[in-house]
Each structure stands twice: as structure tokens, then as C-alpha cells.
Short mmCIF file of C-alpha atoms in Angstrom, two decimals:
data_model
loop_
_atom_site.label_atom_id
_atom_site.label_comp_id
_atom_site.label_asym_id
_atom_site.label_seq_id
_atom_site.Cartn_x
_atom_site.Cartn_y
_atom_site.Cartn_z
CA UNK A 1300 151.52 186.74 61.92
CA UNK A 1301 153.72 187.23 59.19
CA UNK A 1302 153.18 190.17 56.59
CA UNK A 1303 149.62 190.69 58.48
CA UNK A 1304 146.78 192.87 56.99
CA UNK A 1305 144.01 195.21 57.82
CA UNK A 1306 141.45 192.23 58.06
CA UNK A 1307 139.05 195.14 58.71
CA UNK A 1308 139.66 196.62 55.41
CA UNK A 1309 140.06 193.57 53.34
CA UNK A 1310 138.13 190.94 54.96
CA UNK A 1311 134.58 192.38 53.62
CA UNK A 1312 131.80 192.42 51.14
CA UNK A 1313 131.52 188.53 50.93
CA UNK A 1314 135.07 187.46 51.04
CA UNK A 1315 138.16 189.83 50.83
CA UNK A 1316 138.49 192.50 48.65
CA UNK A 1317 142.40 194.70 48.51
CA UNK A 1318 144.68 196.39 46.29
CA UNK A 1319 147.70 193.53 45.36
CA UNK A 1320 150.31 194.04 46.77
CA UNK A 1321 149.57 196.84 49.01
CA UNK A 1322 146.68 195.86 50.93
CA UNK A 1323 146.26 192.07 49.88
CA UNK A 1324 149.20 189.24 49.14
CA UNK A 1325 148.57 185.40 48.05
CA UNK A 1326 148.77 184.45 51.73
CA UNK A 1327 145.17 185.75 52.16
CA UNK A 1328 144.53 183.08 49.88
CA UNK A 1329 145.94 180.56 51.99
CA UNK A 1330 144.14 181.99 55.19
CA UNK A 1331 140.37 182.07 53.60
CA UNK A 1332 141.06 178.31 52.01
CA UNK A 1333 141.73 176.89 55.44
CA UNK A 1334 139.45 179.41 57.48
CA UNK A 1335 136.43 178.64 54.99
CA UNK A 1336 137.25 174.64 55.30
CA UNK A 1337 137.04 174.96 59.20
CA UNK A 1338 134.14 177.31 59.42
CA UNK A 1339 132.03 175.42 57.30
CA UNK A 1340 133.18 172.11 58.94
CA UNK A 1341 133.25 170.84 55.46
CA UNK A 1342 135.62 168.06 53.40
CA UNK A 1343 134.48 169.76 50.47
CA UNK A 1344 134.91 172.87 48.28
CA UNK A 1345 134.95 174.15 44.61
CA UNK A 1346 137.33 176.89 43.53
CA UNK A 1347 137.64 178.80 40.13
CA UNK A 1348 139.02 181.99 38.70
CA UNK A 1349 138.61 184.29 36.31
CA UNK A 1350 142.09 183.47 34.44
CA UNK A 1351 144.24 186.50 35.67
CA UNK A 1352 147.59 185.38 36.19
CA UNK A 1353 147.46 187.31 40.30
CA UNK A 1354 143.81 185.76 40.58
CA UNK A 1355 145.60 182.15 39.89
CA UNK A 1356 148.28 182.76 42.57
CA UNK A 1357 145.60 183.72 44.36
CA UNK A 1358 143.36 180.61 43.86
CA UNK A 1359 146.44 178.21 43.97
CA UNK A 1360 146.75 179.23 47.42
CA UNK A 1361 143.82 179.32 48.24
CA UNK A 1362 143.48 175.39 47.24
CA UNK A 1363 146.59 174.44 49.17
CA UNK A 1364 145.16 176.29 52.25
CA UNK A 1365 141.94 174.77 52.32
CA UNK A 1366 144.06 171.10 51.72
CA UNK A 1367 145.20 172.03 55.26
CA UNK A 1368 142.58 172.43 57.52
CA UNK A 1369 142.81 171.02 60.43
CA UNK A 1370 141.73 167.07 60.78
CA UNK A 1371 138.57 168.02 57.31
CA UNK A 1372 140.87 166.02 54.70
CA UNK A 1373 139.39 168.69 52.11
CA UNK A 1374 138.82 167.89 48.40
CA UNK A 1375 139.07 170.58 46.81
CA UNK A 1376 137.37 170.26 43.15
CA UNK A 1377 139.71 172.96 41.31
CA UNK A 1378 137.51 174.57 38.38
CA UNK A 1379 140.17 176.13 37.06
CA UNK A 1380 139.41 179.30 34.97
CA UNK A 1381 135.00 179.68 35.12
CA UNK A 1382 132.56 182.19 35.29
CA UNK A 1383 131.40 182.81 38.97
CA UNK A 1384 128.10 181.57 38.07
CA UNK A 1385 129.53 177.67 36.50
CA UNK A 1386 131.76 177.74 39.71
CA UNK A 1387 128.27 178.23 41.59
CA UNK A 1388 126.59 175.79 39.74
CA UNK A 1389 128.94 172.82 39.89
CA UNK A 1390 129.59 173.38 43.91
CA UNK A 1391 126.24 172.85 44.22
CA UNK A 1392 125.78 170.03 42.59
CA UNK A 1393 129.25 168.95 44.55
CA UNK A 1394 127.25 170.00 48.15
CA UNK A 1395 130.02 172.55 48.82
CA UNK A 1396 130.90 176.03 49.67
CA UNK A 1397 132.86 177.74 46.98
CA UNK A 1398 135.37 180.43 46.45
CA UNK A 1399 135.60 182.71 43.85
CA UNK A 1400 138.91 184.67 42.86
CA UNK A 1401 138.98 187.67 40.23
CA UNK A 1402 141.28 190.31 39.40
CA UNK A 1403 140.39 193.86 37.99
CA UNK A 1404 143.67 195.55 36.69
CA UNK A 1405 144.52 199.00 37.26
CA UNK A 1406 147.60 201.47 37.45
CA UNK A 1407 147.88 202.02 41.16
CA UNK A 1408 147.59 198.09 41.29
CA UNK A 1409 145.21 195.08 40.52
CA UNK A 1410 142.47 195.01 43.21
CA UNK A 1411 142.02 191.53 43.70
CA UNK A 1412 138.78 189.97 44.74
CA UNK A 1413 137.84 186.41 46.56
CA UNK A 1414 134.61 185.88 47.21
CA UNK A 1415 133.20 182.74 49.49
CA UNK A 1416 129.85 181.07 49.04
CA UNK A 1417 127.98 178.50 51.44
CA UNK A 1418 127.03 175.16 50.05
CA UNK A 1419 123.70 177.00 49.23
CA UNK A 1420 125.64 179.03 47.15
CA UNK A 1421 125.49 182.15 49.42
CA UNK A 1422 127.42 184.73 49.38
CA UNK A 1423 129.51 184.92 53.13
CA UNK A 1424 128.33 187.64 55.51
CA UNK A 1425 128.52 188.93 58.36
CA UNK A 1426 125.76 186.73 59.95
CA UNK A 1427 127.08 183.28 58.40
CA UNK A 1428 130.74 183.10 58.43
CA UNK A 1429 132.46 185.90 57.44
CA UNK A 1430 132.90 187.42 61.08
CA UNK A 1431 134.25 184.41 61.83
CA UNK A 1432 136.83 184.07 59.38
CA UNK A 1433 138.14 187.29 60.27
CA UNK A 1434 138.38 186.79 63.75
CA UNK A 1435 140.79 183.85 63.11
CA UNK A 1436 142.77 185.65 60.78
CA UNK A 1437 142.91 188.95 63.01
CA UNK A 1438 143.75 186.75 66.27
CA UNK A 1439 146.50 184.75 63.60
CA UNK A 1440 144.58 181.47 64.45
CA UNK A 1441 144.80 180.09 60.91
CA UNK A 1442 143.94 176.42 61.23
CA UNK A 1443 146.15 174.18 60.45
CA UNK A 1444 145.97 169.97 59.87
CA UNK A 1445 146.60 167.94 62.72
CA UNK A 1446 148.54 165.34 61.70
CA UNK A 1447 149.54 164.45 57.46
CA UNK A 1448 146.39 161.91 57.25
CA UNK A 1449 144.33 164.88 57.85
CA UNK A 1450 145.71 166.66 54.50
CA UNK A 1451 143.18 167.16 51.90
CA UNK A 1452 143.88 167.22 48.08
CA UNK A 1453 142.97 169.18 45.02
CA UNK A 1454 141.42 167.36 42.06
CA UNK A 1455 141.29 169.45 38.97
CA UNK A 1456 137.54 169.43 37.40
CA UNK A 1457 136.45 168.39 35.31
CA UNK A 1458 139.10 165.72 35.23
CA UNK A 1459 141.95 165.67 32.67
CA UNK A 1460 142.68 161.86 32.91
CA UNK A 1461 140.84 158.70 35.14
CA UNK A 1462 143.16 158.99 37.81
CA UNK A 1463 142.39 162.25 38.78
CA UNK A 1464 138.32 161.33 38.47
CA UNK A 1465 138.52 158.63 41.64
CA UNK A 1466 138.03 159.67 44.51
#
């Protein structure tokens, strides 16, 4: 695994939780995207951020990981900057498990936050996910797509222009 990370430090309390760039980097993203997609055996999911620039790298990645799941095809409805609780609100109206991404700056380094939801809107624990999201990331078994029809593709929401809105 390249630049790996304590997944038993970070990958916790409903998501992963690290100091940036210490304990955490954007590639964490990238892992939880596509290990959420395949773990949920979903071809959906709704993302948003708080607006911090490191929580939008964060996100970003997150969305491209997720787009790369294995043969799920993922659409990945891309909130953009929302409060945890719109982001909550539209996945479940979208039937899909969400991810959260915040940022809380301070001087010995932004601790950056993702958390993952079911469809139902719960948060990921030990007992519905979460275990096994770490396990593929600690055993550097991130999925990846199978062939380039199995990509997914992010669709900004809501939608800026009626291309993006079809589906």
C-alpha cells in the first residue's frame, strides 16, 4: 500500500477521523469512496462537505473513489458544500448511503473528519460496515472497477444545467 495508515487509529467513530497530514492524507478519501460503494453493494451515494478547502480534497476523492468500485457503476450525487443533516436528508430521499467530510482547523494540524451513513441514514459501526471497510483497507484490498463500463460518475446536485440532471 502506498503511504499506508494506522487504520486502527483512523478508521473509527463512524468513518475515519486523523490529524491531516500526519495521520490522514486525501487517499483515505479515495479508499472509503470505493470501500463504502462495495460494502454497501450500492450504485448509489450522496457526498457533501462542510466547505474547507482539505475537507474538499478530501470529498473530491472520495467521489472519484467511489466512481471506481468494482463492476457498481456508482452515481455519485455530489452535494457540494451542506450541512450534515441536508446531506442526510437528500440521500435519503436518493435511497443511498452517504458520506460526510468536515475539517476542524488547528495549529498542530486540521483533524479531518469523514463520516459514512447507510441508506437509512446510519451512522457506520462496527456491527454494519465499518469493520469491514477497515479490513480492506488494512489488508490493501481497495476495490477497484473491473473493466471502464463499470466506472461510475459524479453528478453535481442539485444540477447546474439539464445535462447534468439526466441520468
Amino acid at each position: 500500500m502506498l503511504n499506508p495508515i494506522d487504520t486502527a487509529a483512523v478508521i473509527r467513530d463512524g468513518g475515519a477521523v486523523g490529524r491531516y497530514p500526519d495521520q490522514i492524507h486525501e487517499a483515505v478519501g479515495w479508499w472509503l469512496g470505493s470501500c463504502l460503494v462495495v460494502t454497501a453493494k450500492t450504485s448509489r451515494l450522496a457526498v457533501a462537505h462542510d466547505g474547507h478547502p482539505v475537507s474538499i480534497g478530501f470529498a473530491d476523492r472520495l467521489c472519484q473513489g467511489a466512481t471506481h468500485a468494482q463492476h457498481y457503476a456508482c452515481t455519485i450525487r455530489y452535494l457540494r458544500q451542506r450541512p450534515a443533516e441536508e446531506l442526510l436528508a437528500e440521500a435519503k430521499s436518493y435511497e443511498a448511503p452517504a458520506a460526510w467530510v468536515s475539517t476542524a482547523p488547528a495549529a498542530s494540524g486540521d483533524t479531518v473528519r469523514i463520516r459514512l451513513y447507510t441508506a437509512n441514514g446510519v451512522l457506520l459501526d462496527e456491527t454494519n460496515g465499518l469493520a469491514d471497510i477497515r479490513n480492506l483497507i488494512e489488508q490493501d484490498r481497495i476495490p477497484i472497477p473491473v473493466n471502464t463500463q463499470a466506472q461510475g460518475k459524479i453528478k453535481p446536485w442539485p444540477p447546474e444545467s439539464p445535462e447534468e440532471a439526466r441520468p
